[in-house]
Every structure is written in structure tokens, then in C-alpha cells.
CSV table of C-alpha atoms in Angstrom, one decimal:
chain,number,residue,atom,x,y,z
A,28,UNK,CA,31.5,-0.1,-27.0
A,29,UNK,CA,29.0,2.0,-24.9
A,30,UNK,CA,30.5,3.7,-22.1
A,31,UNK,CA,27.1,3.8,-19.7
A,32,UNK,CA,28.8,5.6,-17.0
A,33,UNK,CA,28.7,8.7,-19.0
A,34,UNK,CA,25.1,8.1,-20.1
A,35,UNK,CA,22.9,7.4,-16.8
A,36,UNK,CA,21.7,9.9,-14.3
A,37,UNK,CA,24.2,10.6,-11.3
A,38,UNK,CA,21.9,10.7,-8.9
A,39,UNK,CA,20.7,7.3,-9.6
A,40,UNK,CA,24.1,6.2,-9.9
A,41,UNK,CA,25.2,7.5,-6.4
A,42,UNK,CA,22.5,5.7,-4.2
A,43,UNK,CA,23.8,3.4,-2.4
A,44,UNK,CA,22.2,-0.2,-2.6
A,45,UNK,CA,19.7,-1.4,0.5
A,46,UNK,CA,21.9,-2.5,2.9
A,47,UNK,CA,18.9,-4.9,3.4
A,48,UNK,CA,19.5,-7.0,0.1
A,49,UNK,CA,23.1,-8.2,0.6
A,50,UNK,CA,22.3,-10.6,3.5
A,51,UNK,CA,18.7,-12.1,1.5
A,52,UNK,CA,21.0,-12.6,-1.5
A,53,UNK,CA,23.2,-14.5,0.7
A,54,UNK,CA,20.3,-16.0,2.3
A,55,UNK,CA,19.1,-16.8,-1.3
A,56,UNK,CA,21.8,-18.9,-2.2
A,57,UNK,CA,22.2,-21.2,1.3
A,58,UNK,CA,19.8,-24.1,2.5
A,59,UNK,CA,18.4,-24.1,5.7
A,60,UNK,CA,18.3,-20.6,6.7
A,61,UNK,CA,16.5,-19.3,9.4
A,62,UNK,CA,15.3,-15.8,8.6
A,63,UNK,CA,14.2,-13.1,10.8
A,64,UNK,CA,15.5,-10.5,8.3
A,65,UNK,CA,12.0,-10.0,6.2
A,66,UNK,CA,9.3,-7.0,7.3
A,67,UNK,CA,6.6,-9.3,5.8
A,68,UNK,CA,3.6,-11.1,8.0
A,69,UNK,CA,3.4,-14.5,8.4
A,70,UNK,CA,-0.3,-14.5,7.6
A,71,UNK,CA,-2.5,-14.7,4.8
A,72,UNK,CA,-4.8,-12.2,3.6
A,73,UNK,CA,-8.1,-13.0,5.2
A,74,UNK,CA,-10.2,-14.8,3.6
A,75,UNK,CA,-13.6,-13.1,2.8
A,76,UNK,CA,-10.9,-9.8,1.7
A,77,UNK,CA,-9.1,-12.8,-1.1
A,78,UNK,CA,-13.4,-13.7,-1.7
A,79,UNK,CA,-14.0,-10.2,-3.1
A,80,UNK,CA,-10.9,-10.3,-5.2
A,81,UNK,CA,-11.9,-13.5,-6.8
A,82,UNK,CA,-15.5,-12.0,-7.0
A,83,UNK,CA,-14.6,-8.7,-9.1
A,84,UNK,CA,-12.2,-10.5,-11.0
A,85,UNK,CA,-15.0,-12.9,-11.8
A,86,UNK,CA,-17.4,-9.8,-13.1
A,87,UNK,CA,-14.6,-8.6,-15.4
A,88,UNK,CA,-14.0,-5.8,-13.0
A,89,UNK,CA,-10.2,-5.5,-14.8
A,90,UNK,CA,-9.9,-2.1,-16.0
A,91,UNK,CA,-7.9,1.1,-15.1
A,92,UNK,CA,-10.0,3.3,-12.4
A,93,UNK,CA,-9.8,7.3,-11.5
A,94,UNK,CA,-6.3,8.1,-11.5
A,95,UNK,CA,-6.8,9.2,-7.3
A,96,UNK,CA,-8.7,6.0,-7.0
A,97,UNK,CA,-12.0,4.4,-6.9
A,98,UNK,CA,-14.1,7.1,-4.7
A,99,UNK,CA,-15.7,4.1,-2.4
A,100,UNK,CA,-12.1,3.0,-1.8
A,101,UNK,CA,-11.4,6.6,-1.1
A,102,UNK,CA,-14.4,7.6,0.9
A,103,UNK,CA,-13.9,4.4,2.9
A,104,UNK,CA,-10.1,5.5,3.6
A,105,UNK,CA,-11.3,8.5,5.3
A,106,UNK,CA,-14.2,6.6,7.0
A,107,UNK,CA,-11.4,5.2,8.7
A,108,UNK,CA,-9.1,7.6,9.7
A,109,UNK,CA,-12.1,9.8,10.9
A,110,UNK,CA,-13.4,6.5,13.5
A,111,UNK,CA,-9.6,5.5,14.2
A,112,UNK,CA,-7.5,8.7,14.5
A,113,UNK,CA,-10.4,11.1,14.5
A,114,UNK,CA,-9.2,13.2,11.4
A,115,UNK,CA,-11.5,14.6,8.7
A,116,UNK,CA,-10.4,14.0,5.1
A,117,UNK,CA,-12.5,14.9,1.6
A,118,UNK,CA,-12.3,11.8,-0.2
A,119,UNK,CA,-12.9,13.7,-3.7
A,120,UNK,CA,-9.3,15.4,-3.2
A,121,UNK,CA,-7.3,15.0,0.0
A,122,UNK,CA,-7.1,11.0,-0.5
A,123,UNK,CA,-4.7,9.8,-3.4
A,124,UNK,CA,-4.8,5.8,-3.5
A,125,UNK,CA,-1.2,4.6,-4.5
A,126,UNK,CA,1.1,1.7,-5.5
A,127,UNK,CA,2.0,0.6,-1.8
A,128,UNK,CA,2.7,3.4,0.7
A,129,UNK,CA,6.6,3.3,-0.9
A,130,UNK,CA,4.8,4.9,-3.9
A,131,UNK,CA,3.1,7.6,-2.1
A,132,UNK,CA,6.4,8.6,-0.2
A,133,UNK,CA,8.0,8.8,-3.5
A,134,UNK,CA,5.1,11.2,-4.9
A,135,UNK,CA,5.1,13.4,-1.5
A,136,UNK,CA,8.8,13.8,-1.5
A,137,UNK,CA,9.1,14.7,-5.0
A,138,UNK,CA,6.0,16.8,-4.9
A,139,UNK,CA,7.4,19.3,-2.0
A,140,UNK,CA,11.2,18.8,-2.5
A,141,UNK,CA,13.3,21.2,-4.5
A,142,UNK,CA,17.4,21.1,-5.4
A,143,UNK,CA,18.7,22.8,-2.2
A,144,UNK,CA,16.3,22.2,0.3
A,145,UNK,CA,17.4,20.5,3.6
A,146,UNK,CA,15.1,17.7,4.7
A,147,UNK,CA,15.2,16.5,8.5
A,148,UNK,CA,15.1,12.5,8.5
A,149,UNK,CA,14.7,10.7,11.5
A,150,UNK,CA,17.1,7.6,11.9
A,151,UNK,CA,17.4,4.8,12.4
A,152,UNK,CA,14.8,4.5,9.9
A,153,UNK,CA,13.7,2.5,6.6
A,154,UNK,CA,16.1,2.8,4.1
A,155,UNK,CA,13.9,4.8,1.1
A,156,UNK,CA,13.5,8.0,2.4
A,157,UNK,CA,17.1,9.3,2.2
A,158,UNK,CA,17.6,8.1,-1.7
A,159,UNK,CA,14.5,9.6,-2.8
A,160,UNK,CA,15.3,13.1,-0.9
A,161,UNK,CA,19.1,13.1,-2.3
A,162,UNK,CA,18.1,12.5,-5.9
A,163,UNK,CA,15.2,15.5,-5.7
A,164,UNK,CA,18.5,17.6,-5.0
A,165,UNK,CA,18.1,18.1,-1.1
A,166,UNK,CA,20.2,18.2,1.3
A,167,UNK,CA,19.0,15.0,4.0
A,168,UNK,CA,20.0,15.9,7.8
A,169,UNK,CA,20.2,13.0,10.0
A,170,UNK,CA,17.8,13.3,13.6
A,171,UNK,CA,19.8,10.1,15.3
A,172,UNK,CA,17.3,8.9,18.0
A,173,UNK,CA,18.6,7.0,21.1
A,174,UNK,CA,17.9,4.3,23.1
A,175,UNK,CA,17.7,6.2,26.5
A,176,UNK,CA,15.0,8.2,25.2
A,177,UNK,CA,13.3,5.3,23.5
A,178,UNK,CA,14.1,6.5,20.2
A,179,UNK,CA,11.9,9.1,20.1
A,180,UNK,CA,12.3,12.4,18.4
A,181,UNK,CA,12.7,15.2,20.8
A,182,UNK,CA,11.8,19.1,20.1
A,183,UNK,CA,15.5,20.1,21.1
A,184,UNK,CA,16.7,17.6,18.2
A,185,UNK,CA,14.7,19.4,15.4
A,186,UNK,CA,15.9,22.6,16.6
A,187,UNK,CA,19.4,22.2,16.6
A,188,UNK,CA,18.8,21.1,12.8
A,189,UNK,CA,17.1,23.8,11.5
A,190,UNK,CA,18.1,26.4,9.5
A,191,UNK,CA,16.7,29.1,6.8
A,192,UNK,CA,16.6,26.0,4.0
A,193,UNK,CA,14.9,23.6,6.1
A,194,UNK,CA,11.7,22.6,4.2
A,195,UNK,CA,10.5,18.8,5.2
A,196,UNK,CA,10.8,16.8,8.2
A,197,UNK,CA,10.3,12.8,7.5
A,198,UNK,CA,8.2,10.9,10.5
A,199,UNK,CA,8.0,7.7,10.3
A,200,UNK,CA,6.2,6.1,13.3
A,201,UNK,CA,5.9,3.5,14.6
A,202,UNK,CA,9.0,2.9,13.5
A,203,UNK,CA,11.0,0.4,11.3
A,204,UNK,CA,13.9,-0.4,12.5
A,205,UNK,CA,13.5,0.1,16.6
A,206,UNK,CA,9.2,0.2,17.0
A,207,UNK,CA,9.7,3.2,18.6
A,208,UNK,CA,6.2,5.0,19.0
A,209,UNK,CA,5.6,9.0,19.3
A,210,UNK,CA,2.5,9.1,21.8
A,211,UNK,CA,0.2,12.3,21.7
A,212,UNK,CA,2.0,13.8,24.2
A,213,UNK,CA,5.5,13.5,22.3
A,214,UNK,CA,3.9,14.4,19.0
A,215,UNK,CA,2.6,17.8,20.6
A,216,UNK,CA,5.8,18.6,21.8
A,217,UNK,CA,7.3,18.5,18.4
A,218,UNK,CA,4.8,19.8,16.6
A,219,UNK,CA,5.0,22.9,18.3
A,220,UNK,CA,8.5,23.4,16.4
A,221,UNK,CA,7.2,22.7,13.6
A,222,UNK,CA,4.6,25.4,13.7
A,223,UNK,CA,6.8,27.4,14.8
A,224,UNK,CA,9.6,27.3,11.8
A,225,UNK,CA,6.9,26.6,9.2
A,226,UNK,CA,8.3,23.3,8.0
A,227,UNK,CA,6.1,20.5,6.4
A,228,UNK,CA,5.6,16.5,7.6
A,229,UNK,CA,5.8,13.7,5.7
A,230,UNK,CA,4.2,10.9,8.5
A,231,UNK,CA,4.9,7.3,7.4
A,232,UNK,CA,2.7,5.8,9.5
A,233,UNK,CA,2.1,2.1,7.4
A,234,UNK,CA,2.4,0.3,11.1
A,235,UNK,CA,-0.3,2.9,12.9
A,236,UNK,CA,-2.8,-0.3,13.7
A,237,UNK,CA,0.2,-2.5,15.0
A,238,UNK,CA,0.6,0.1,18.3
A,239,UNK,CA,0.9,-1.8,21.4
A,240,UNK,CA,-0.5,-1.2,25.2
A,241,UNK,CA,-3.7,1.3,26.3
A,242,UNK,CA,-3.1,3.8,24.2
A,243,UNK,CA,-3.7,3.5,20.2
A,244,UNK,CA,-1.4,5.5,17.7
A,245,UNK,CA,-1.7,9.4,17.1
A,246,UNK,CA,-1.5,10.9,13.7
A,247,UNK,CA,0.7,14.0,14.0
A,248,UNK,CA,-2.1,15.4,11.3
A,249,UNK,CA,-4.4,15.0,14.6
A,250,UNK,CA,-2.4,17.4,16.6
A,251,UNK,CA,-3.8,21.4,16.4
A,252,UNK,CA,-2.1,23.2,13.6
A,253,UNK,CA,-0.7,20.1,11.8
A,254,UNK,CA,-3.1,18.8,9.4
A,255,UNK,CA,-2.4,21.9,6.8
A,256,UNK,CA,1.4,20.6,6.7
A,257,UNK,CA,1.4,17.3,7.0
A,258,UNK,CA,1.0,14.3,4.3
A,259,UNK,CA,0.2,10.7,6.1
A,260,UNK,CA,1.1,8.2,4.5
A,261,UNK,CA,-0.9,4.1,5.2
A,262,UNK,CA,-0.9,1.7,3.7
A,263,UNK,CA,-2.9,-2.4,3.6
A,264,UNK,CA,0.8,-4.4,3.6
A,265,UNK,CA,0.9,-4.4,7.1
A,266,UNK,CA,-2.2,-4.0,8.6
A,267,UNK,CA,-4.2,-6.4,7.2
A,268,UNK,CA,-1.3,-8.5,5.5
A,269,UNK,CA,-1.8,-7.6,1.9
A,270,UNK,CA,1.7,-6.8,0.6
A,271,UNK,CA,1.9,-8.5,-2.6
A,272,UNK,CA,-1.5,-6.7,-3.6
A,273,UNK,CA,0.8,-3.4,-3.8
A,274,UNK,CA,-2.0,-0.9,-2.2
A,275,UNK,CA,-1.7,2.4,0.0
A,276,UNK,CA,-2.6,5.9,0.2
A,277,UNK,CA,-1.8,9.2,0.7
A,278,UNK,CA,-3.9,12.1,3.1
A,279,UNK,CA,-3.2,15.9,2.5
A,280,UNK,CA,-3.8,19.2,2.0
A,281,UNK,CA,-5.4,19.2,-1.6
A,282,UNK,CA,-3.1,22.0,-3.2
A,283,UNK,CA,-0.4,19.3,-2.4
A,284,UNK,CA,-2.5,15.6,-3.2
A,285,UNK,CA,-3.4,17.6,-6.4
A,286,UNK,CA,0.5,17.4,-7.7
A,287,UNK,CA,1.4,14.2,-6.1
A,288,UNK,CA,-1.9,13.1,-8.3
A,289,UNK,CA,-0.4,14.6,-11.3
A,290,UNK,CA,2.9,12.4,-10.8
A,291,UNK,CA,0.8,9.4,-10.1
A,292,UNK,CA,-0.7,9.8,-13.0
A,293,UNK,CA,2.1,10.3,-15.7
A,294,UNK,CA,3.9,7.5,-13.7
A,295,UNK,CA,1.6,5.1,-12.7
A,296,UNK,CA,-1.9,5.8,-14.0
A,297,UNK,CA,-3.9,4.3,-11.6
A,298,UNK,CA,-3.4,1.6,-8.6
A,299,UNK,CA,-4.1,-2.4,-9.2
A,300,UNK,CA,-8.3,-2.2,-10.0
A,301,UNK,CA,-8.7,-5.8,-8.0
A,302,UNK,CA,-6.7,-4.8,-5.3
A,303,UNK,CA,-8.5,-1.6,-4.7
A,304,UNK,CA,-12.0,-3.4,-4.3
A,305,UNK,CA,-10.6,-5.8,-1.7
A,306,UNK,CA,-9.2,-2.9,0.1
A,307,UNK,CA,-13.0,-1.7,0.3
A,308,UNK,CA,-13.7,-4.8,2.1
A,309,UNK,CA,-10.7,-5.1,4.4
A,310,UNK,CA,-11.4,-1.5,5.4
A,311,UNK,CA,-15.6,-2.2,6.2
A,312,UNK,CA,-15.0,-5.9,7.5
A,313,UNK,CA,-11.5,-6.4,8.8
A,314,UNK,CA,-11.3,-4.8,12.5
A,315,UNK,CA,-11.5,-8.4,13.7
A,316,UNK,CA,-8.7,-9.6,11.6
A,317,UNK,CA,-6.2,-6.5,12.9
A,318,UNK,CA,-7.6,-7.4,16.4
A,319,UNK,CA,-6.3,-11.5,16.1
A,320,UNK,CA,-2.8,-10.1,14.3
A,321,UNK,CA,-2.1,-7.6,16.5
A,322,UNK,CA,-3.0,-9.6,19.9
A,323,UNK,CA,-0.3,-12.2,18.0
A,324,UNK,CA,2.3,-9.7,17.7
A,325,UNK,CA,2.3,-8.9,20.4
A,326,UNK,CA,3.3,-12.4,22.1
A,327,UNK,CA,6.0,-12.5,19.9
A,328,UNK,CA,7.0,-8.9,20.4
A,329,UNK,CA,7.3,-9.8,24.4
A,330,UNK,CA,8.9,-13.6,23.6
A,331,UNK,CA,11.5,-11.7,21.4
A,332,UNK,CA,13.3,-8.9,23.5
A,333,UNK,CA,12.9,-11.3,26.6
A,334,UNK,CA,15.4,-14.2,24.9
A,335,UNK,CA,17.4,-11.2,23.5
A,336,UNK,CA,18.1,-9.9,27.2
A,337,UNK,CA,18.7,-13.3,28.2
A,338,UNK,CA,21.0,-13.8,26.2
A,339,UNK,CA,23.0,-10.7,26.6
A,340,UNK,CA,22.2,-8.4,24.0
A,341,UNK,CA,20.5,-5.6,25.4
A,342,UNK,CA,17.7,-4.8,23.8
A,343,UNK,CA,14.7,-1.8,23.6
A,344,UNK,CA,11.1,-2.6,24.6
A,345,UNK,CA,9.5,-1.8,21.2
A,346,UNK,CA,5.5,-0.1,21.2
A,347,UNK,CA,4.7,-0.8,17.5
A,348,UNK,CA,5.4,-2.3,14.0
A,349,UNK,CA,7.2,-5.8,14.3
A,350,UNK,CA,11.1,-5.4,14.4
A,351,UNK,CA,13.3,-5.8,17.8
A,352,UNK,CA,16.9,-3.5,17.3
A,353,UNK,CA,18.9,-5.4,19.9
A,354,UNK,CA,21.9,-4.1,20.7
A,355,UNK,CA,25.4,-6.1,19.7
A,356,UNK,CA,28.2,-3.7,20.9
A,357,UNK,CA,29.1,-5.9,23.3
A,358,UNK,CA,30.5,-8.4,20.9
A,359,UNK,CA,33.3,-6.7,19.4
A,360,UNK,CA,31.7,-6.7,16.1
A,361,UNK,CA,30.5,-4.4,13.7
A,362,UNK,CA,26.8,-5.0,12.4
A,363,UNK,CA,28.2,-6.3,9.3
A,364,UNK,CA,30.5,-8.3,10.9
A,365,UNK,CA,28.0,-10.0,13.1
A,366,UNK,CA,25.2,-10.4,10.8
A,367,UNK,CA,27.6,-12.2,7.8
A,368,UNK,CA,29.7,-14.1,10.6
A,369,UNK,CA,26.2,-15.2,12.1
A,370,UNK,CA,24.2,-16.4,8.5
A,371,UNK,CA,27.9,-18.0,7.3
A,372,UNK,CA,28.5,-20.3,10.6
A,373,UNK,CA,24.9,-20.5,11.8
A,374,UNK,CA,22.6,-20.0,9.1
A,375,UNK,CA,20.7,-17.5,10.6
A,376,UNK,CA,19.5,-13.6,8.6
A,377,UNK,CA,19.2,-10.9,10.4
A,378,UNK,CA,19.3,-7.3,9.3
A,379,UNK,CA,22.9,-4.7,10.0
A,380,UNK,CA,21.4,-1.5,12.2
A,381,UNK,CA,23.7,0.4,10.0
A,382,UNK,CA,21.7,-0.6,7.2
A,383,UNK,CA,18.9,2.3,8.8
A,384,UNK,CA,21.5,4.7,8.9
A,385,UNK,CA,24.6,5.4,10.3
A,386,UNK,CA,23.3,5.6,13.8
A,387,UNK,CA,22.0,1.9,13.4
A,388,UNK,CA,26.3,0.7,14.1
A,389,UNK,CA,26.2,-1.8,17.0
A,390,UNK,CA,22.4,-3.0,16.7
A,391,UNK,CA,20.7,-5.1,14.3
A,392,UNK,CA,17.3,-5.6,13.3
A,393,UNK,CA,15.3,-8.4,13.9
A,394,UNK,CA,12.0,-9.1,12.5
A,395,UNK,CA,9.3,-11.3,14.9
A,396,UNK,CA,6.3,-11.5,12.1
A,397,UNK,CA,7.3,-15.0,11.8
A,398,UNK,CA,6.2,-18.0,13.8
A,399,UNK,CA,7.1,-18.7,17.9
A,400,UNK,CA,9.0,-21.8,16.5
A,401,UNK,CA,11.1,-20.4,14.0
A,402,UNK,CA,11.9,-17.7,16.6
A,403,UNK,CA,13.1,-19.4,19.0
A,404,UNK,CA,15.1,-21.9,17.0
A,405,UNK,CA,16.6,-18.6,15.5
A,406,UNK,CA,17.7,-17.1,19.4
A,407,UNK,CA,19.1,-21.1,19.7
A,408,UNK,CA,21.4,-20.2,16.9
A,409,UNK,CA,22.3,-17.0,17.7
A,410,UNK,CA,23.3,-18.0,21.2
A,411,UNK,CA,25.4,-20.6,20.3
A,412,UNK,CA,27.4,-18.0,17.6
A,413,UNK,CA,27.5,-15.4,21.3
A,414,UNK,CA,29.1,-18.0,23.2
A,415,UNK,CA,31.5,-19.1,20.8
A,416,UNK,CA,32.8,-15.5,20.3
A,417,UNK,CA,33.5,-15.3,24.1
């Protein structure tokens, strides 16, 4: 009898599981839930991006590409971070196209991450970064952003983390869980600690195009000084609905795209062929179609932390991405406790705050990419379980 404890790696073995997938799985095996626990749009991948799909794949156009990519998809990449977020990248070797932007966070971590290095990680925030830091060897310091200040990173909180072994600081904004957005003037702020203790970005910015009111999202690689340390990570999941195609990218200094390309290559080879040459399209043709989702999302967004107010659970304006982080302390229960109490008695899955960090205790996380209807039958339900606790 094999003993398999004593033969798998312990830093696989001590990760902790997404606190995400215990309430799906209990989702999975009830009828009639309502679930606002999912970061996945509601929409379809436009149509004429699905048309040039089903046109390669009609030419045979099936085989592996360049490991960093087809160069159109590339060159149109940085086409449109130039006319977006007005940064310059070489497509030849400061653009690496990857398996979903969870793949290039995996290859920029690993890539700049060695056994002993401390890595500052804001939270609440999604629930990859930390595993992937812990089993490169490093040590992951928590940044716990609050509500008062909009759950924004401050300069004072970065330098009351650093020390001497302080390599990496992990950005992701607009944020999942809270939608929290760093505006220019927040990111220039920060960055000037940055500089100033030499450390290295990684920028999750997958929700950049999903930024609402005037102003539009700022890469921190846009900020003076930045661009040389930082590694952006996008992605087409959210922005133009394409998650099951499995597509993103990665934007960096070459020295660094250059190893995170070796990784990608040993690991992966090269990203889905079909889904790179709709990506083409959705990046020339597909402004209109970010226009109609956003303008959507943004009704809901409003719809959603108004009923959550009304109802008594105090809860954040968000700026970006498409997740409300209501507050449920004053229920009594823990965010486990609520969110298995609530899908058990009312059929209803949301996400524990906790399950974005420690921090994340007395929220949870509420996705609105789903339809007006659903939403408010959800807030119906979750009422209903509010007033019976009183």
C-alpha cells in the first residue's frame, strides 16, 4: 500500500483549497439555486469575434504557433495598450500571449520569485496569488485594504511592510473581490515607494476596460519610472467575454518576458491557435462590444449596492470589475456561517470575504454579471434569510 503523503510535494500539499469551490460544490448538488457566486459574464462572445473562429478553423488553421504568440496577435496587444493606456510595448519581446491571464501570473511569479523573498499582496484579493508565491518559497505579506479608504492601497501601508527581503508587490486592480480602483493619482503615490525601495510590480489588471465613471483605468506601468519594474498582466475573459477560449497576456521588461517565455514554453508550448486569431479580431473590431457590456454593468453595479443598503448590509460603492463586497457584520455571523446558512435555507450562492483573505471576515462577495432578474430575485432571498435572523 502506497503511502502518497510521503511521496507528493509539500508545498502543493499545504495550499489550502479555493475557499470559492466549497459553496459551487454545494451549489452543484441542489436544484434551484440562485447564484451570484460566479466571476463569469452573462454574455456571449460577440458574434463576428465566434465568425473568425469558425473561419480559421474552417482553413485548417489548427496548429501550434510561436511559443510568445502569433506576432499580429501580439503587435495588436500593444496597438492597444498604446491607444488605451498610452504605453509603448515591442511586440517581438515585451508581449508573451498566455493560457488565460491565471497563466501569465503563474509565469511572472515564478519568473521573479526566489525561496526567501517576501512578496507584498494586497487583500482582499483573488485567491491565486498567495499559493503560487508560497510554493516558489516566499514569504507573502498581507496589505489589508479598508473600506474607509475605499480599499485602496496607501504608500504608508507598503512602507510599514517593507524590509531588506522585500522583492515583489502583487497589484491587482480593479479589484476582485471589492472593485476597488487605484486612479492615477493613487497609483503615483505608491509608485513613488516603489522606486524608492527598488521592488518589482506584478499588475493584474484583467478588469482594466470594466472601470467606471470619467476617468478610464491607469496602468501603474504608465506612471514615470514604472514600466522597467512592472509586468501587466490582461487578459480577453472579461473584457470581451471570452473565458472558455482560455487567452491572455503578459507586458514587460524583455530580460523578464524572456524567462516567463522559457516557462511557457516547457509548460505550455504555445496558447490555443483558434483562440489567438479571434483575439486579433476582438482587439481591431470589439470597442463597441466593451462599450454595450460595460454601459450594462454598470446598471447592475448601481442596482446592486442600492438593494444591498436597503436592506441593511452596508456596502462599498465599487469603480470597476463586477463583484459588490457587502458588509455582513451586522448579523452575528461569520462569512461562512452566513453564506452556508443562506444557500442551505434559501438557496441562494454567494462567495465568504474570507475566502480573499483573512481581511475578507464579515463581508461577502457578490457577483452582478448576471441578469437584473436573477438579481433581484437573489436580494428577495437574501432579505427574507436577514429578517429571519433578527
Amino acid at each position: 500500500m502506497i503511502n502518497y503523503d510521503n511521496v507528493l510535494n509539500n508545498s502543493i500539499k499545504n495550499i489550502k483549497p479555493s475557499g470559492i469551490r466549497k459553496f459551487f460544490s454545494i451549489a452543484e448538488e441542489m436544484d434551484n439555486v440562485i447564484s451570484l457566486g460566479v466571476g463569469e459574464p452573462d454574455f456571449l462572445t460577440p458574434w463576428h469575434i465566434r465568425n473568425v473562429a469558425i473561419d480559421y478553423l474552417d482553413k485548417g488553421a489548427t496548429r501550434y504557433t510561436a511559443n510568445a504568440g502569433l506576432i499580429a496577435l501580439r503587435e495588436e496587444i500593444s496597438k492597444f495598450y498604446e491607444r488605451k493606456y498610452n504605453i509603448s510595448y515591442e511586440p517581438k519581446d515585451e508581449v508573451l500571449v498566455t493560457v488565460g491571464g491565471s497563466e501569465g501570473i503563474d509565469m511572472a511569479i515564478r519568473t521573479l520569485v526566489n525561496p526567501g523573498d517576501e512578496v507584498l499582496l494586497v487583500e482582499p484579493s483573488f485567491v491565486c496569488y498567495r499559493p503560487i508565491a508560497e510554493t516558489c518559497g516566499a514569504k507573502v505579506i498581507s496589505l489589508t485594504t479598508k473600506a474607509e479608504n475605499g480599499f485602496k492601497l496607501t504608500p504608508q501601508e507598503i512602507e510599514n511592510a517593507v524590509t531588506s527581503k522585500t522583492k515583489l508587490l502583487i497589484l491587482p486592480f480593479p479589484n476582485n473581490p471589492t472593485g476597488a480602483v487605484m486612479r492615477k493619482e493613487d497609483l503615483e503615490k505608491i509608485a513613488k515607494v516603489i522606486i524608492k525601495h527598488n521592488l518589482f510590480v506584478l499588475s493584474d489588471e484583467i478588469y482594466s476596460e470594466l472601470t467606471y465613471g470619467e476617468n478610464s483605468h491607469c496602468s501603474i506601468a504608465s506612471i514615470n519610472g514604472m514600466k522597467e519594474r512592472t509586468i501587466v498582466i490582461n487578459g480577453f475573459s472579461k473584457t470581451y467575454s471570452m473565458t472558455g477560449w482560455r487567452l491572455g497576456y503578459a507586458l514587460g521588461p524583455a530580460p523578464i518576458i524572456a524567462q516567463m517565455t522559457k516557462l511557457h514554453q516547457f509548460a505550455i508550448m504555445s496558447a490555443p491557435t483558434n483562440s489567438q486569431y479571434a483575439a486579433i479580431d476582438a482587439l481591431k473590431n470589439g470597442d463597441a462590444d466593451i462599450e454595450k457590456m460595460k454601459s450594462d454593468y454598470d446598471m447592475r453595479r448601481r442596482y446592486t449596492v442600492n438593494i444591498f443598503n436597503e436592506m441593511g448590509l452596508e456596502c462599498f460603492e465599487p469603480e470597476g470589475a463586477f463583484y459588490v463586497f457587502p458588509s455582513i457584520k451586522s448579523t452575528g455571523l461569520s462569512s461562512d456561517d452566513f453564506c452556508e446558512k443562506l444557500i442551505l435555507s434559501k438557496r441562494v450562492a454567494v462567495v465568504p470575504g474570507n475566502a480573499f483573505g483573512n481581511c475578507g471576515e464579515g463581508y461577502i462577495r457578490v457577483s452582478y454579471c448576471y441578469s437584473i432578474e436573477n438579481i433581484r430575485k437573489a436580494a428577495e432571498k437574501i432579505k427574507e434569510f436577514i429578517d429571519e435572523l433578527k
